[in-house]
Short mmCIF file of C-alpha atoms and ligand atoms in Angstrom, two decimals:
data_model
loop_
_atom_site.label_atom_id
_atom_site.label_comp_id
_atom_site.label_asym_id
_atom_site.label_seq_id
_atom_site.Cartn_x
_atom_site.Cartn_y
_atom_site.Cartn_z
CA MET X 1 -17.24 126.33 45.81
CA THR X 2 -17.95 130.00 46.29
CA THR X 3 -18.23 133.02 44.05
CA VAL X 4 -17.58 135.58 46.78
CA VAL X 5 -13.95 134.72 47.51
CA PRO X 6 -12.34 135.51 44.14
CA ARG X 7 -8.86 134.21 43.33
CA SER X 8 -8.36 135.60 39.82
CA ASP X 9 -8.73 138.90 37.95
CA PHE X 10 -11.80 137.52 36.16
CA ALA X 11 -13.57 136.40 39.36
CA ARG X 12 -12.73 139.73 41.02
CA ASP X 13 -14.33 141.65 38.13
CA ILE X 14 -17.49 139.59 38.42
CA LEU X 15 -17.67 140.04 42.19
CA HIS X 16 -17.34 143.80 41.63
CA VAL X 17 -20.47 143.86 39.44
CA TYR X 18 -22.25 141.50 41.83
CA ALA X 19 -21.50 143.80 44.78
CA ILE X 20 -22.75 146.92 42.96
CA ILE X 21 -26.00 145.23 41.99
CA THR X 22 -26.51 143.67 45.42
CA TRP X 23 -25.99 146.95 47.32
CA ALA X 24 -28.11 148.91 44.84
CA THR X 25 -30.87 146.34 45.31
CA VAL X 26 -30.58 146.45 49.09
CA GLY X 27 -30.84 150.26 48.99
CA ILE X 28 -33.93 150.16 46.77
CA ALA X 29 -35.55 147.46 48.91
CA LEU X 30 -34.99 149.57 52.04
CA VAL X 31 -36.46 152.74 50.47
CA VAL X 32 -39.50 150.87 49.14
CA GLY X 33 -40.04 148.87 52.33
CA ILE X 34 -39.75 151.84 54.68
CA THR X 35 -41.98 154.02 52.51
CA LEU X 36 -44.58 151.27 52.28
CA ALA X 37 -44.54 150.70 56.05
CA TRP X 38 -44.90 154.43 56.67
CA VAL X 39 -47.85 154.69 54.26
CA LEU X 40 -49.58 151.67 55.80
CA ILE X 41 -49.32 153.09 59.29
CA ARG X 42 -49.88 156.77 58.49
CA PHE X 43 -52.98 156.19 56.33
CA ARG X 44 -54.49 153.16 58.05
CA ASP X 45 -58.24 153.16 58.51
CA ARG X 46 -59.39 154.54 61.86
CA PRO X 47 -62.88 155.27 63.20
CA GLY X 48 -63.94 158.61 61.77
CA ALA X 49 -60.83 158.95 59.55
CA GLN X 50 -61.10 161.15 56.44
CA LEU X 51 -60.08 159.91 53.00
CA PRO X 52 -56.49 161.19 52.40
CA VAL X 53 -55.89 163.80 49.69
CA GLN X 54 -56.32 162.14 46.27
CA THR X 55 -53.78 163.08 43.59
CA ARG X 56 -54.44 162.54 39.88
CA GLY X 57 -51.69 163.53 37.46
CA HIS X 58 -48.54 165.00 38.96
CA THR X 59 -45.92 165.99 36.37
CA ALA X 60 -42.97 166.23 38.76
CA LEU X 61 -43.71 162.83 40.31
CA GLU X 62 -44.06 161.18 36.92
CA ILE X 63 -40.80 162.63 35.68
CA ALA X 64 -39.09 161.51 38.91
CA TRP X 65 -40.28 157.91 38.70
CA THR X 66 -39.20 157.73 35.08
CA ILE X 67 -35.73 159.11 35.73
CA ALA X 68 -35.07 157.10 38.91
CA PRO X 69 -35.30 153.62 37.29
CA ALA X 70 -33.28 154.90 34.32
CA LEU X 71 -30.54 155.92 36.75
CA VAL X 72 -30.70 152.53 38.45
CA LEU X 73 -30.31 150.81 35.08
CA LEU X 74 -27.38 153.07 34.25
CA VAL X 75 -25.64 152.20 37.53
CA ILE X 76 -26.03 148.50 36.65
CA ALA X 77 -25.31 148.76 32.93
CA VAL X 78 -22.06 150.74 32.93
CA PRO X 79 -19.96 148.42 35.12
CA THR X 80 -21.62 145.34 33.60
CA ILE X 81 -20.68 146.34 30.06
CA GLN X 82 -17.17 147.27 31.16
CA VAL X 83 -16.69 143.84 32.75
CA ILE X 84 -18.19 142.05 29.73
CA PHE X 85 -15.61 143.69 27.49
CA ARG X 86 -12.77 143.13 29.96
CA THR X 87 -13.54 139.45 30.39
CA GLN X 88 -13.93 138.91 26.65
CA ALA X 89 -10.66 140.60 25.77
CA ALA X 90 -7.80 138.61 24.30
CA PRO X 91 -5.30 137.46 26.93
CA GLY X 92 -2.06 139.33 27.24
CA PRO X 93 1.16 138.17 25.59
CA GLY X 94 2.82 135.22 27.28
CA ALA X 95 -0.51 133.58 28.14
CA LEU X 96 -0.43 129.82 28.53
CA GLU X 97 -2.69 128.19 25.92
CA ILE X 98 -4.83 125.30 27.15
CA THR X 99 -7.49 123.44 25.20
CA VAL X 100 -10.43 122.36 27.35
CA LEU X 101 -12.62 119.61 25.97
CA GLY X 102 -15.93 118.94 27.70
CA ARG X 103 -16.88 115.29 27.34
CA GLN X 104 -19.65 113.12 28.75
CA TRP X 105 -18.80 113.25 31.71
CA TRP X 106 -15.27 114.39 32.27
CA TRP X 107 -12.84 117.09 31.24
CA GLU X 108 -9.81 116.82 29.03
CA PHE X 109 -7.06 119.43 29.29
CA ARG X 110 -4.43 119.73 26.58
CA TYR X 111 -1.38 121.98 26.73
CA PRO X 112 -0.38 122.19 23.06
CA THR X 113 2.79 124.18 23.72
CA LEU X 114 3.94 121.87 26.53
CA ASP X 115 2.99 118.53 24.98
CA VAL X 116 0.94 117.57 28.04
CA VAL X 117 -2.55 116.02 28.13
CA THR X 118 -4.45 115.41 31.32
CA ALA X 119 -7.97 115.00 32.65
CA ASN X 120 -10.21 116.48 35.32
CA GLU X 121 -7.39 118.22 37.17
CA LEU X 122 -6.21 121.37 35.49
CA HIS X 123 -2.87 122.70 36.66
CA VAL X 124 -2.15 126.37 35.99
CA PRO X 125 0.68 128.61 37.18
CA ALA X 126 -0.16 131.45 39.57
CA GLY X 127 0.41 134.95 38.22
CA ARG X 128 0.50 134.00 34.54
CA PRO X 129 -2.51 134.53 32.26
CA VAL X 130 -4.04 131.35 30.91
CA ALA X 131 -5.99 131.31 27.66
CA LEU X 132 -8.52 128.47 27.57
CA ARG X 133 -9.97 127.32 24.27
CA LEU X 134 -13.22 125.52 25.00
CA ASP X 135 -14.52 122.87 22.65
CA GLY X 136 -15.92 119.37 22.78
CA PRO X 137 -16.86 116.34 20.76
CA ASP X 138 -20.34 115.53 22.07
CA VAL X 139 -22.90 117.86 23.69
CA ILE X 140 -22.93 121.31 25.26
CA HIS X 141 -21.20 121.58 28.63
CA SER X 142 -20.24 124.64 30.64
CA PHE X 143 -16.90 125.29 32.27
CA TRP X 144 -17.28 126.88 35.69
CA VAL X 145 -14.72 127.35 38.44
CA PRO X 146 -16.42 129.95 40.64
CA GLN X 147 -13.32 131.32 42.34
CA LEU X 148 -11.43 131.71 39.07
CA GLY X 149 -13.95 132.79 36.47
CA GLY X 150 -17.49 132.94 35.26
CA LYS X 151 -19.26 130.14 33.49
CA ARG X 152 -18.54 129.74 29.83
CA ASP X 153 -20.34 127.30 27.60
CA VAL X 154 -18.42 124.56 25.87
CA VAL X 155 -20.22 124.17 22.56
CA PRO X 156 -19.20 121.45 20.09
CA GLY X 157 -17.97 123.01 16.86
CA ARG X 158 -17.84 126.53 18.24
CA LEU X 159 -14.62 127.75 19.76
CA ASN X 160 -15.26 129.70 22.96
CA ARG X 161 -12.47 131.31 24.91
CA LEU X 162 -11.90 132.11 28.54
CA ALA X 163 -8.86 133.88 29.92
CA PHE X 164 -7.90 134.61 33.50
CA THR X 165 -4.88 135.00 35.72
CA ALA X 166 -5.03 132.92 38.88
CA GLU X 167 -3.60 134.74 41.88
CA THR X 168 -3.12 132.33 44.74
CA PRO X 169 -1.78 128.77 44.74
CA GLY X 170 -4.39 126.31 45.94
CA GLU X 171 -7.03 123.89 44.80
CA TYR X 172 -10.28 125.22 43.39
CA ARG X 173 -13.31 123.13 42.60
CA GLY X 174 -15.27 123.49 39.42
CA GLN X 175 -18.35 121.90 37.95
CA CYS X 176 -20.02 121.46 34.59
CA ALA X 177 -22.81 124.03 34.68
CA GLU X 178 -24.91 123.00 31.69
CA PHE X 179 -27.12 119.93 31.79
CA CYS X 180 -25.37 117.39 29.58
CA GLY X 181 -26.95 114.04 30.38
CA THR X 182 -27.10 111.36 33.06
CA SER X 183 -23.93 112.21 34.95
CA HIS X 184 -23.98 115.98 34.49
CA ALA X 185 -23.93 116.37 38.28
CA ASN X 186 -20.87 114.10 38.41
CA MET X 187 -18.86 116.18 35.95
CA GLY X 188 -16.66 117.99 38.40
CA MET X 189 -13.12 119.22 38.05
CA ARG X 190 -10.33 120.67 40.11
CA VAL X 191 -8.07 123.52 39.15
CA ILE X 192 -4.76 123.34 40.93
CA VAL X 193 -3.01 126.67 40.91
CA ASP X 194 0.71 126.07 41.39
CA ALA X 195 3.48 128.49 42.25
CA PRO X 196 5.51 128.97 39.04
CA ASP X 197 8.37 126.62 40.05
CA ALA X 198 5.91 123.95 41.25
CA PHE X 199 4.14 124.24 37.90
CA GLU X 200 7.43 123.69 36.05
CA ARG X 201 8.03 120.56 38.15
CA TRP X 202 4.51 119.33 37.40
CA VAL X 203 5.06 119.82 33.65
CA ALA X 204 8.37 117.96 33.78
CA ALA X 205 6.72 115.05 35.64
CA GLN X 206 3.89 114.94 33.10
CA ARG X 207 6.32 114.75 30.21
CA ALA X 208 8.58 112.07 31.65
CA ALA X 209 7.95 108.63 30.19
CA PRO X 210 6.39 106.32 32.78
CA GLY X 211 8.88 103.90 34.30
CA GLU X 212 8.62 100.13 33.87
CA PRO X 213 6.39 98.74 36.65
CA SER X 214 7.29 95.75 38.80
CA GLY X 215 5.42 93.17 40.88
CA LEU X 216 1.64 93.48 40.95
CA ALA X 217 1.80 96.64 38.80
CA ALA X 218 3.68 94.70 36.09
CA GLU X 219 0.91 92.06 36.13
CA GLY X 220 -1.58 94.90 35.85
CA LYS X 221 0.24 96.35 32.87
CA ALA X 222 0.09 92.99 31.10
CA ILE X 223 -3.68 92.82 31.69
CA PHE X 224 -4.07 96.46 30.63
CA THR X 225 -2.25 95.97 27.33
CA ARG X 226 -4.24 92.89 26.31
CA SER X 227 -7.64 94.28 27.38
CA ALA X 228 -10.07 96.73 25.82
CA CYS X 229 -8.38 99.47 27.92
CA VAL X 230 -5.90 100.28 25.16
CA GLY X 231 -8.68 100.96 22.67
CA CYS X 232 -9.84 104.00 24.61
CA HIS X 233 -6.96 105.23 26.77
CA THR X 234 -3.54 106.63 26.06
CA VAL X 235 -0.59 105.80 28.26
CA ARG X 236 2.41 107.42 26.67
CA GLY X 237 4.61 104.74 25.09
CA VAL X 238 2.05 102.00 25.82
CA SER X 239 -1.25 102.75 24.09
CA THR X 240 -2.88 105.46 22.00
CA GLY X 241 -6.66 105.27 22.56
CA ALA X 242 -8.40 108.62 22.47
CA LEU X 243 -11.97 108.04 23.70
CA GLY X 244 -11.30 108.10 27.43
CA PRO X 245 -8.99 110.11 29.66
CA ASP X 246 -5.24 110.03 29.03
CA LEU X 247 -3.82 107.88 31.83
CA THR X 248 -0.11 108.63 31.37
CA THR X 249 0.18 110.17 34.85
CA PHE X 250 -3.01 108.77 36.34
CA GLY X 251 -1.39 108.03 39.71
CA SER X 252 -0.58 111.69 40.26
CA ARG X 253 -4.22 112.72 40.21
CA ARG X 254 -6.07 113.28 43.45
CA THR X 255 -9.47 112.12 42.30
CA LEU X 256 -11.11 109.61 40.01
CA ALA X 257 -14.13 109.82 37.68
CA ALA X 258 -14.18 113.64 37.31
CA GLY X 259 -13.83 114.39 40.99
CA MET X 260 -16.35 111.83 42.26
CA LEU X 261 -14.02 109.50 44.13
CA PRO X 262 -10.67 109.71 45.89
CA ASN X 263 -7.91 108.25 43.74
CA THR X 264 -7.09 105.17 45.83
CA VAL X 265 -6.39 101.54 44.92
CA GLU X 266 -9.75 100.55 46.47
CA ALA X 267 -11.73 103.08 44.47
CA VAL X 268 -9.87 102.35 41.22
CA THR X 269 -10.41 98.60 41.70
CA ALA X 270 -14.15 99.08 42.21
CA TRP X 271 -14.25 101.43 39.23
CA LEU X 272 -12.48 98.96 36.92
CA LYS X 273 -14.94 96.21 37.80
CA ASN X 274 -18.05 98.24 37.04
CA PRO X 275 -17.80 101.95 36.18
CA PRO X 276 -21.54 102.59 35.55
CA ALA X 277 -22.33 101.19 39.01
CA LEU X 278 -20.32 104.06 40.52
CA LYS X 279 -21.12 106.74 37.98
CA PRO X 280 -24.50 106.49 36.26
CA GLY X 281 -24.22 106.48 32.49
CA ALA X 282 -20.41 106.20 32.48
CA LYS X 283 -19.29 105.40 28.94
CA MET X 284 -16.67 102.95 30.16
CA PRO X 285 -18.27 99.50 30.23
CA PRO X 286 -17.62 96.79 32.84
CA LEU X 287 -14.57 94.91 31.57
CA GLY X 288 -15.33 91.56 33.17
CA LEU X 289 -12.18 91.67 35.30
CA THR X 290 -11.92 89.52 38.41
CA GLU X 291 -11.19 91.19 41.74
CA ALA X 292 -7.53 90.12 41.50
CA GLN X 293 -7.18 91.36 37.92
CA ALA X 294 -8.85 94.68 38.73
CA ARG X 295 -6.57 95.11 41.73
CA ALA X 296 -3.50 94.46 39.54
CA VAL X 297 -4.60 96.98 36.92
CA ALA X 298 -5.34 99.47 39.69
CA ALA X 299 -1.82 98.95 41.03
CA TYR X 300 -0.45 99.58 37.54
CA LEU X 301 -2.50 102.75 37.04
CA MET X 302 -1.55 104.08 40.48
CA SER X 303 2.12 103.51 39.56
CA LEU X 304 1.82 105.95 36.63
CA LYS X 305 3.03 109.23 38.06
CU1 LIG M 401 -21.13 118.38 31.20
CU2 LIG M 401 -23.02 119.03 32.43
#
């Protein structure tokens, strides 16, 4: 994660302010440092040295050191205020609306106009503005994807907005940036910026009903549907739980547990047996599955693409 390689209009604006402030600070530090060094050497104590000229009250100097900091503040304030207004502005027409819900300790992404719900991996099209509506059901989180935009708090009951246009297809890591409990540090996310046609394909895949599994995955589905899983998780056409991540296309995700683990059968099996052992505080309890049962459910979940 880096803030100095921007990949959106928003991140570019922030880097612009950051660069102005950094270079202004470097300039001031150089002037102060060099002046101080010169004074220390020029007026150092030497055998027989006279006391330098003492100045008390100097109108020109006092005016100068009042105006100089005011100018520095002006140089910082003008671009900062411009960028604050620009990054708070409403997104342009044609923006893609996405609702972002911060939850302990994962992210839910809903695309109300596309009828898609996913978790922890946010897909957005390159070159099209996205308008995020940030909200959440539990505590305060903060949405932060350094290469795409500044942090914005996710406050339950208060709708915050964040709009940006991603420029370059790729995968960008993000992280919850507001302490939100035990697994705050494990509340990562990925934003996958797709070329427009790849985004269309992703949407189509998300909306397709999952196919009927066979073999081990079919066994896993049977276990899934008679276990507590269905109380918390939605799989389109199978279950409608709403407490945990929507699993309709679970197998298409790259990571598990908000970016903590690679999404592999091994990791999913271990997760199903004891989530809090892998992710401290995880709200999903151990389900009491045997190794074979967990492996079957993992096979089922990985088949959902
Ligand atoms: Cu969510 Cu920190």
